[in-house]
Amino acid sequence: HLLNLTDHWVGYLSIFIFTLAYMLAMTEEVTELNKSKPMVLAASLIWAFIAGIYVHGGMREEAGHAFRAALIGYAELFLFIMVSMAYLNAMENRGVFDNLRVWLLSKGFSYRKLFWITGFMSFFMSSVCNNLTTALLMGAVIMAMGKNNRNFVTLAGVNVVVATNAGGSFSPFGDITTLMVWQAHKVEFFEFFRIFVPSVVNFLVPAAIMHFALPAGRPQVRADDADVKFGGWTICALFALTIAITVGSKQFLRMPPVFGMMAGLALLKAYAWWIARVEARREAALL
């Protein structure tokens, strides 16, 4: 049994508390208050008020069951994203993204070509990785390539944000919202690809408009050296395998997506242990 709190004072109070917490989260740079603190406090207050109303209505267990269900859903999302970011951090640690930056610069691409290359890379990367993480990584690559040209950095940064949001919408791995509906069995994996064409249009139209405002010329080629460290490409392959395990376990075994991601995390941890042993042996051999 459920209570309808839509027109109840607790419902309006919950909306007010949520709005206030959201405003505090948006003004983090001004207040210097970490955005997670007001949001967690607001969630606690909202749940406390709702639980009080349910207890007063003679339903002592329902609110607790609902809270546990919400907590399980949050835990699955958190662990899923944690594994994804762990893989991306491992790739960054092994120099994969530094190698990408050096490769792009070494080819002598113009600013306009770099604009489109980074845009397409962001679009497709965000369909596999979290779009926020993809935007941060590609933004760092753009800053390194065009640090002497503010106009290019601004337009390419906007393009990356648009591309990651567009690319993340046609895949359950790309965004929190798509992951939530996939995890809740609302949409099947392959049904997401029905909006692939609209996603491409949402990326290409703004990019085509910004293209005409891009500066001419090309960034200065720097003789940097950023080789991928031992195990870097294998970690990329393990991440692809993790995605395959996650999709397969969800489609065929009907297990939640976090099951496959945690299995992938175990693979990453085991391989990181192997990398540490190999590098320790190499260092010992040099002594």
Short mmCIF file of N, CA, C and O in Angstrom, two decimals, residues 57-165:
data_model
loop_
_atom_site.label_atom_id
_atom_site.label_comp_id
_atom_site.label_asym_id
_atom_site.label_seq_id
_atom_site.Cartn_x
_atom_site.Cartn_y
_atom_site.Cartn_z
N GLY A 57 0.55 6.90 9.48
CA GLY A 57 -0.55 6.26 8.75
C GLY A 57 -0.67 4.78 9.01
O GLY A 57 -1.46 4.11 8.34
N GLY A 58 0.11 4.25 9.95
CA GLY A 58 0.01 2.84 10.31
C GLY A 58 0.80 1.91 9.42
O GLY A 58 0.63 0.69 9.50
N MET A 59 1.67 2.44 8.59
CA MET A 59 2.50 1.61 7.70
C MET A 59 3.97 1.82 8.07
O MET A 59 4.65 2.69 7.55
N ARG A 60 4.43 1.04 9.02
CA ARG A 60 5.75 1.25 9.60
C ARG A 60 6.88 0.71 8.74
O ARG A 60 8.03 1.12 8.89
N GLU A 61 6.60 -0.25 7.89
CA GLU A 61 7.66 -0.94 7.15
C GLU A 61 7.85 -0.43 5.73
O GLU A 61 8.93 -0.58 5.16
N GLU A 62 6.81 0.17 5.14
CA GLU A 62 6.86 0.51 3.72
C GLU A 62 7.97 1.49 3.37
O GLU A 62 8.68 1.34 2.38
N ALA A 63 8.12 2.55 4.19
CA ALA A 63 9.15 3.55 3.91
C ALA A 63 10.55 2.93 3.98
O ALA A 63 11.42 3.25 3.16
N GLY A 64 10.76 2.05 4.94
CA GLY A 64 12.06 1.39 5.05
C GLY A 64 12.35 0.51 3.85
O GLY A 64 13.48 0.49 3.33
N HIS A 65 11.33 -0.21 3.37
CA HIS A 65 11.51 -1.04 2.17
C HIS A 65 11.84 -0.18 0.96
O HIS A 65 12.71 -0.52 0.15
N ALA A 66 11.14 0.96 0.83
CA ALA A 66 11.38 1.85 -0.30
C ALA A 66 12.79 2.43 -0.24
O ALA A 66 13.48 2.56 -1.26
N PHE A 67 13.24 2.79 0.98
CA PHE A 67 14.59 3.35 1.12
C PHE A 67 15.64 2.31 0.74
O PHE A 67 16.62 2.63 0.06
N ARG A 68 15.45 1.07 1.18
CA ARG A 68 16.42 0.02 0.85
C ARG A 68 16.47 -0.23 -0.65
O ARG A 68 17.54 -0.43 -1.23
N ALA A 69 15.30 -0.20 -1.30
CA ALA A 69 15.27 -0.40 -2.75
C ALA A 69 16.01 0.73 -3.46
O ALA A 69 16.78 0.50 -4.41
N ALA A 70 15.80 1.98 -3.01
CA ALA A 70 16.49 3.12 -3.61
C ALA A 70 17.99 3.03 -3.35
O ALA A 70 18.81 3.36 -4.22
N LEU A 71 18.37 2.58 -2.16
CA LEU A 71 19.79 2.47 -1.82
C LEU A 71 20.48 1.41 -2.68
O LEU A 71 21.62 1.61 -3.12
N ILE A 72 19.80 0.30 -2.94
CA ILE A 72 20.37 -0.74 -3.79
C ILE A 72 20.59 -0.21 -5.21
O ILE A 72 21.64 -0.43 -5.83
N GLY A 73 19.59 0.53 -5.71
CA GLY A 73 19.74 1.11 -7.04
C GLY A 73 20.90 2.09 -7.10
O GLY A 73 21.67 2.11 -8.08
N TYR A 74 21.04 2.91 -6.05
CA TYR A 74 22.16 3.87 -6.01
C TYR A 74 23.49 3.13 -5.94
O TYR A 74 24.45 3.51 -6.61
N ALA A 75 23.56 2.08 -5.12
CA ALA A 75 24.81 1.33 -4.97
C ALA A 75 25.22 0.70 -6.30
O ALA A 75 26.41 0.71 -6.66
N GLU A 76 24.26 0.19 -7.05
CA GLU A 76 24.58 -0.40 -8.34
C GLU A 76 25.11 0.65 -9.31
O GLU A 76 26.09 0.40 -10.04
N LEU A 77 24.48 1.82 -9.33
CA LEU A 77 24.97 2.90 -10.18
C LEU A 77 26.37 3.34 -9.78
O LEU A 77 27.24 3.55 -10.62
N PHE A 78 26.57 3.49 -8.47
CA PHE A 78 27.87 3.95 -7.97
C PHE A 78 28.98 2.97 -8.34
O PHE A 78 30.04 3.37 -8.82
N LEU A 79 28.74 1.69 -8.12
CA LEU A 79 29.76 0.69 -8.42
C LEU A 79 30.02 0.60 -9.92
O LEU A 79 31.17 0.43 -10.35
N PHE A 80 28.98 0.74 -10.73
CA PHE A 80 29.14 0.71 -12.18
C PHE A 80 30.05 1.84 -12.63
O PHE A 80 31.02 1.63 -13.37
N ILE A 81 29.75 3.05 -12.17
CA ILE A 81 30.55 4.21 -12.59
C ILE A 81 31.95 4.14 -12.00
O ILE A 81 32.93 4.54 -12.64
N MET A 82 32.08 3.62 -10.78
CA MET A 82 33.39 3.48 -10.16
C MET A 82 34.31 2.60 -10.99
O MET A 82 35.49 2.93 -11.21
N VAL A 83 33.78 1.48 -11.50
CA VAL A 83 34.60 0.58 -12.32
C VAL A 83 35.00 1.27 -13.63
O VAL A 83 36.15 1.19 -14.06
N SER A 84 34.04 1.97 -14.24
CA SER A 84 34.34 2.67 -15.48
C SER A 84 35.46 3.70 -15.28
O SER A 84 36.41 3.78 -16.07
N MET A 85 35.37 4.47 -14.20
CA MET A 85 36.39 5.48 -13.93
C MET A 85 37.72 4.84 -13.54
O MET A 85 38.79 5.38 -13.83
N ALA A 86 37.66 3.67 -12.88
CA ALA A 86 38.89 2.97 -12.53
C ALA A 86 39.65 2.57 -13.80
O ALA A 86 40.89 2.71 -13.87
N TYR A 87 38.93 2.09 -14.80
CA TYR A 87 39.57 1.73 -16.06
C TYR A 87 40.16 2.96 -16.75
O TYR A 87 41.29 2.94 -17.25
N LEU A 88 39.40 4.05 -16.78
CA LEU A 88 39.90 5.26 -17.43
C LEU A 88 41.11 5.83 -16.70
O LEU A 88 42.06 6.30 -17.33
N ASN A 89 41.10 5.77 -15.38
CA ASN A 89 42.27 6.23 -14.61
C ASN A 89 43.48 5.34 -14.88
O ASN A 89 44.61 5.84 -14.96
N ALA A 90 43.24 4.04 -15.02
CA ALA A 90 44.34 3.13 -15.33
C ALA A 90 44.92 3.42 -16.71
O ALA A 90 46.14 3.41 -16.91
N MET A 91 44.05 3.71 -17.68
CA MET A 91 44.54 4.07 -19.02
C MET A 91 45.34 5.37 -18.97
O MET A 91 46.39 5.49 -19.63
N GLU A 92 44.85 6.32 -18.22
CA GLU A 92 45.58 7.59 -18.10
C GLU A 92 46.92 7.37 -17.42
O GLU A 92 47.94 7.97 -17.81
N ASN A 93 46.96 6.51 -16.41
CA ASN A 93 48.20 6.23 -15.71
C ASN A 93 49.23 5.56 -16.61
O ASN A 93 50.44 5.80 -16.47
N ARG A 94 48.75 4.75 -17.55
CA ARG A 94 49.67 4.06 -18.47
C ARG A 94 50.00 4.91 -19.69
O ARG A 94 50.68 4.44 -20.61
N GLY A 95 49.52 6.16 -19.74
CA GLY A 95 49.90 7.07 -20.79
C GLY A 95 49.12 6.95 -22.08
O GLY A 95 49.56 7.47 -23.12
N VAL A 96 47.94 6.32 -22.05
CA VAL A 96 47.17 6.14 -23.27
C VAL A 96 46.71 7.48 -23.83
O VAL A 96 46.82 7.75 -25.04
N PHE A 97 46.20 8.35 -22.96
CA PHE A 97 45.66 9.62 -23.43
C PHE A 97 46.78 10.62 -23.76
O PHE A 97 46.62 11.45 -24.66
N ASP A 98 47.89 10.56 -23.06
CA ASP A 98 49.05 11.38 -23.44
C ASP A 98 49.57 10.98 -24.80
O ASP A 98 49.97 11.83 -25.62
N ASN A 99 49.56 9.68 -25.07
CA ASN A 99 49.98 9.20 -26.38
C ASN A 99 49.05 9.69 -27.48
O ASN A 99 49.50 10.04 -28.57
N LEU A 100 47.75 9.74 -27.16
CA LEU A 100 46.77 10.25 -28.12
C LEU A 100 47.04 11.72 -28.43
O LEU A 100 47.01 12.13 -29.60
N ARG A 101 47.33 12.51 -27.41
CA ARG A 101 47.61 13.93 -27.61
C ARG A 101 48.85 14.12 -28.49
O ARG A 101 48.83 14.92 -29.43
N VAL A 102 49.92 13.39 -28.19
CA VAL A 102 51.16 13.51 -28.95
C VAL A 102 50.94 13.06 -30.39
O VAL A 102 51.45 13.68 -31.34
N TRP A 103 50.15 12.00 -30.57
CA TRP A 103 49.90 11.51 -31.93
C TRP A 103 49.14 12.55 -32.74
O TRP A 103 49.46 12.79 -33.92
N LEU A 104 48.14 13.19 -32.14
CA LEU A 104 47.38 14.20 -32.85
C LEU A 104 48.26 15.39 -33.24
O LEU A 104 48.15 15.93 -34.35
N LEU A 105 49.13 15.80 -32.33
CA LEU A 105 50.01 16.92 -32.63
C LEU A 105 51.06 16.57 -33.69
O LEU A 105 51.43 17.40 -34.52
N SER A 106 51.52 15.33 -33.65
CA SER A 106 52.58 14.93 -34.58
C SER A 106 52.09 14.86 -36.02
O SER A 106 52.89 14.90 -36.96
N LYS A 107 50.79 14.73 -36.22
CA LYS A 107 50.24 14.62 -37.57
C LYS A 107 50.11 15.98 -38.26
O LYS A 107 49.83 16.03 -39.46
N GLY A 108 50.29 17.04 -37.51
CA GLY A 108 50.22 18.37 -38.12
C GLY A 108 48.82 18.78 -38.55
O GLY A 108 48.66 19.54 -39.51
N PHE A 109 47.80 18.29 -37.86
CA PHE A 109 46.44 18.65 -38.21
C PHE A 109 46.19 20.13 -37.93
O PHE A 109 46.74 20.71 -36.99
N SER A 110 45.32 20.72 -38.74
CA SER A 110 44.91 22.10 -38.49
C SER A 110 43.93 22.15 -37.32
O SER A 110 43.43 21.11 -36.86
N TYR A 111 43.64 23.37 -36.86
CA TYR A 111 42.70 23.52 -35.75
C TYR A 111 41.32 22.97 -36.13
O TYR A 111 40.63 22.38 -35.30
N ARG A 112 40.92 23.17 -37.37
CA ARG A 112 39.61 22.70 -37.79
C ARG A 112 39.54 21.18 -37.84
O ARG A 112 38.54 20.58 -37.44
N LYS A 113 40.62 20.54 -38.30
CA LYS A 113 40.64 19.08 -38.30
C LYS A 113 40.66 18.53 -36.88
O LYS A 113 39.96 17.54 -36.57
N LEU A 114 41.43 19.16 -36.01
CA LEU A 114 41.45 18.73 -34.61
C LEU A 114 40.09 18.90 -33.96
O LEU A 114 39.68 18.08 -33.13
N PHE A 115 39.38 19.95 -34.32
CA PHE A 115 38.03 20.19 -33.81
C PHE A 115 37.12 19.02 -34.14
O PHE A 115 36.39 18.51 -33.27
N TRP A 116 37.15 18.57 -35.38
CA TRP A 116 36.27 17.48 -35.79
C TRP A 116 36.75 16.13 -35.26
O TRP A 116 35.94 15.28 -34.88
N ILE A 117 38.06 15.93 -35.24
CA ILE A 117 38.59 14.65 -34.74
C ILE A 117 38.24 14.46 -33.27
O ILE A 117 37.73 13.40 -32.86
N THR A 118 38.50 15.48 -32.45
CA THR A 118 38.18 15.37 -31.02
C THR A 118 36.68 15.27 -30.80
O THR A 118 36.23 14.60 -29.86
N GLY A 119 35.90 15.91 -31.66
CA GLY A 119 34.44 15.82 -31.53
C GLY A 119 33.93 14.41 -31.78
O GLY A 119 33.15 13.86 -31.00
N PHE A 120 34.38 13.80 -32.88
CA PHE A 120 33.95 12.44 -33.18
C PHE A 120 34.48 11.44 -32.15
O PHE A 120 33.78 10.49 -31.77
N MET A 121 35.71 11.64 -31.70
CA MET A 121 36.24 10.75 -30.66
C MET A 121 35.42 10.85 -29.39
O MET A 121 35.11 9.83 -28.75
N SER A 122 35.04 12.05 -29.00
CA SER A 122 34.22 12.24 -27.81
C SER A 122 32.86 11.61 -27.98
O SER A 122 32.32 11.00 -27.05
N PHE A 123 32.28 11.75 -29.17
CA PHE A 123 30.96 11.20 -29.45
C PHE A 123 30.94 9.69 -29.23
O PHE A 123 30.05 9.15 -28.56
N PHE A 124 31.92 9.00 -29.79
CA PHE A 124 31.91 7.54 -29.69
C PHE A 124 32.48 7.04 -28.36
O PHE A 124 32.05 5.99 -27.86
N MET A 125 33.43 7.76 -27.78
CA MET A 125 33.94 7.36 -26.47
C MET A 125 32.87 7.44 -25.40
O MET A 125 32.79 6.59 -24.51
N SER A 126 32.01 8.47 -25.48
CA SER A 126 30.99 8.64 -24.45
C SER A 126 29.91 7.57 -24.51
O SER A 126 29.17 7.39 -23.55
N SER A 127 29.81 6.86 -25.63
CA SER A 127 28.85 5.77 -25.72
C SER A 127 29.31 4.54 -24.96
O SER A 127 28.52 3.63 -24.69
N VAL A 128 30.58 4.51 -24.61
CA VAL A 128 31.14 3.38 -23.86
C VAL A 128 31.50 3.81 -22.44
O VAL A 128 31.27 3.07 -21.48
N CYS A 129 32.04 5.01 -22.31
CA CYS A 129 32.43 5.54 -21.00
C CYS A 129 31.38 6.55 -20.53
O CYS A 129 30.51 6.97 -21.28
N ASN A 130 31.46 6.92 -19.30
CA ASN A 130 30.59 7.96 -18.77
C ASN A 130 30.86 9.28 -19.48
O ASN A 130 32.02 9.64 -19.69
N ASN A 131 29.81 9.99 -19.88
CA ASN A 131 30.01 11.20 -20.68
C ASN A 131 30.76 12.29 -19.93
O ASN A 131 31.52 13.06 -20.52
N LEU A 132 30.56 12.39 -18.61
CA LEU A 132 31.29 13.40 -17.84
C LEU A 132 32.78 13.11 -17.84
O LEU A 132 33.60 14.01 -18.06
N THR A 133 33.14 11.86 -17.61
CA THR A 133 34.55 11.49 -17.60
C THR A 133 35.19 11.69 -18.97
O THR A 133 36.32 12.17 -19.08
N THR A 134 34.45 11.33 -20.02
CA THR A 134 34.95 11.53 -21.38
C THR A 134 35.21 13.01 -21.66
O THR A 134 36.24 13.38 -22.25
N ALA A 135 34.26 13.86 -21.25
CA ALA A 135 34.43 15.30 -21.47
C ALA A 135 35.65 15.84 -20.74
O ALA A 135 36.39 16.67 -21.28
N LEU A 136 35.88 15.37 -19.52
CA LEU A 136 37.04 15.83 -18.76
C LEU A 136 38.35 15.39 -19.41
O LEU A 136 39.30 16.17 -19.52
N LEU A 137 38.40 14.14 -19.86
CA LEU A 137 39.61 13.64 -20.49
C LEU A 137 39.90 14.33 -21.81
O LEU A 137 41.02 14.78 -22.07
N MET A 138 38.89 14.45 -22.66
CA MET A 138 39.08 15.09 -23.95
C MET A 138 39.32 16.59 -23.79
O MET A 138 40.05 17.20 -24.58
N GLY A 139 38.71 17.18 -22.76
CA GLY A 139 38.98 18.59 -22.48
C GLY A 139 40.44 18.83 -22.13
O GLY A 139 41.04 19.82 -22.55
N ALA A 140 41.02 17.89 -21.38
CA ALA A 140 42.44 18.00 -21.04
C ALA A 140 43.31 17.87 -22.28
O ALA A 140 44.33 18.57 -22.43
N VAL A 141 42.92 16.99 -23.20
CA VAL A 141 43.66 16.83 -24.45
C VAL A 141 43.60 18.12 -25.27
O VAL A 141 44.60 18.58 -25.82
N ILE A 142 42.42 18.73 -25.34
CA ILE A 142 42.25 19.97 -26.10
C ILE A 142 43.07 21.10 -25.48
O ILE A 142 43.72 21.89 -26.19
N MET A 143 43.06 21.21 -24.15
CA MET A 143 43.83 22.24 -23.47
C MET A 143 45.32 22.10 -23.78
O MET A 143 46.03 23.10 -23.96
N ALA A 144 45.80 20.86 -23.82
CA ALA A 144 47.21 20.63 -24.09
C ALA A 144 47.57 20.96 -25.53
O ALA A 144 48.66 21.46 -25.82
N MET A 145 46.64 20.70 -26.46
CA MET A 145 46.94 20.93 -27.87
C MET A 145 46.81 22.40 -28.27
O MET A 145 47.56 22.90 -29.09
N GLY A 146 45.85 23.11 -27.69
CA GLY A 146 45.59 24.49 -28.13
C GLY A 146 45.72 25.52 -27.05
O GLY A 146 44.98 26.51 -27.04
N LYS A 147 46.65 25.32 -26.13
CA LYS A 147 46.78 26.22 -24.99
C LYS A 147 47.18 27.63 -25.39
O LYS A 147 47.00 28.58 -24.62
N ASN A 148 47.72 27.79 -26.59
CA ASN A 148 48.11 29.13 -27.06
C ASN A 148 47.04 29.79 -27.92
O ASN A 148 47.24 30.89 -28.42
N ASN A 149 45.90 29.12 -28.09
CA ASN A 149 44.82 29.67 -28.91
C ASN A 149 43.51 29.53 -28.14
O ASN A 149 42.87 28.48 -28.15
N ARG A 150 43.12 30.60 -27.50
CA ARG A 150 41.93 30.58 -26.65
C ARG A 150 40.65 30.32 -27.44
O ARG A 150 39.74 29.63 -26.96
N ASN A 151 40.58 30.85 -28.65
CA ASN A 151 39.39 30.67 -29.47
C ASN A 151 39.17 29.19 -29.79
O ASN A 151 38.04 28.68 -29.69
N PHE A 152 40.24 28.51 -30.16
CA PHE A 152 40.13 27.08 -30.46
C PHE A 152 39.72 26.28 -29.23
O PHE A 152 38.84 25.41 -29.30
N VAL A 153 40.35 26.56 -28.10
CA VAL A 153 40.05 25.83 -26.87
C VAL A 153 38.58 26.01 -26.48
O VAL A 153 37.89 25.06 -26.09
N THR A 154 38.06 27.22 -26.61
CA THR A 154 36.68 27.49 -26.24
C THR A 154 35.71 26.72 -27.13
O THR A 154 34.81 26.02 -26.64
N LEU A 155 35.89 26.85 -28.45
CA LEU A 155 34.96 26.19 -29.38
C LEU A 155 35.10 24.67 -29.33
O LEU A 155 34.10 23.94 -29.36
N ALA A 156 36.32 24.18 -29.26
CA ALA A 156 36.53 22.73 -29.20
C ALA A 156 36.00 22.17 -27.89
O ALA A 156 35.46 21.05 -27.85
N GLY A 157 36.11 22.93 -26.79
CA GLY A 157 35.57 22.49 -25.51
C GLY A 157 34.06 22.38 -25.55
O GLY A 157 33.48 21.41 -25.05
N VAL A 158 33.41 23.39 -26.14
CA VAL A 158 31.96 23.34 -26.30
C VAL A 158 31.56 22.15 -27.17
O VAL A 158 30.59 21.42 -26.88
N ASN A 159 32.31 21.93 -28.22
CA ASN A 159 32.03 20.81 -29.12
C ASN A 159 32.14 19.47 -28.41
O ASN A 159 31.32 18.57 -28.64
N VAL A 160 33.13 19.34 -27.56
CA VAL A 160 33.31 18.09 -26.81
C VAL A 160 32.14 17.85 -25.86
O VAL A 160 31.63 16.73 -25.75
N VAL A 161 31.70 18.90 -25.19
CA VAL A 161 30.56 18.75 -24.26
C VAL A 161 29.30 18.33 -25.01
O VAL A 161 28.57 17.43 -24.59
N VAL A 162 29.04 18.99 -26.15
CA VAL A 162 27.87 18.62 -26.96
C VAL A 162 28.00 17.20 -27.48
O VAL A 162 27.04 16.41 -27.45
N ALA A 163 29.19 16.84 -27.96
CA ALA A 163 29.40 15.51 -28.53
C ALA A 163 29.25 14.41 -27.49
O ALA A 163 28.65 13.36 -27.77
N THR A 164 29.78 14.62 -26.30
CA THR A 164 29.68 13.59 -25.26
C THR A 164 28.24 13.40 -24.80
O THR A 164 27.81 12.27 -24.55
N ASN A 165 27.48 14.48 -24.71
CA ASN A 165 26.08 14.34 -24.32
C ASN A 165 25.26 13.67 -25.42
O ASN A 165 24.37 12.86 -25.13
#
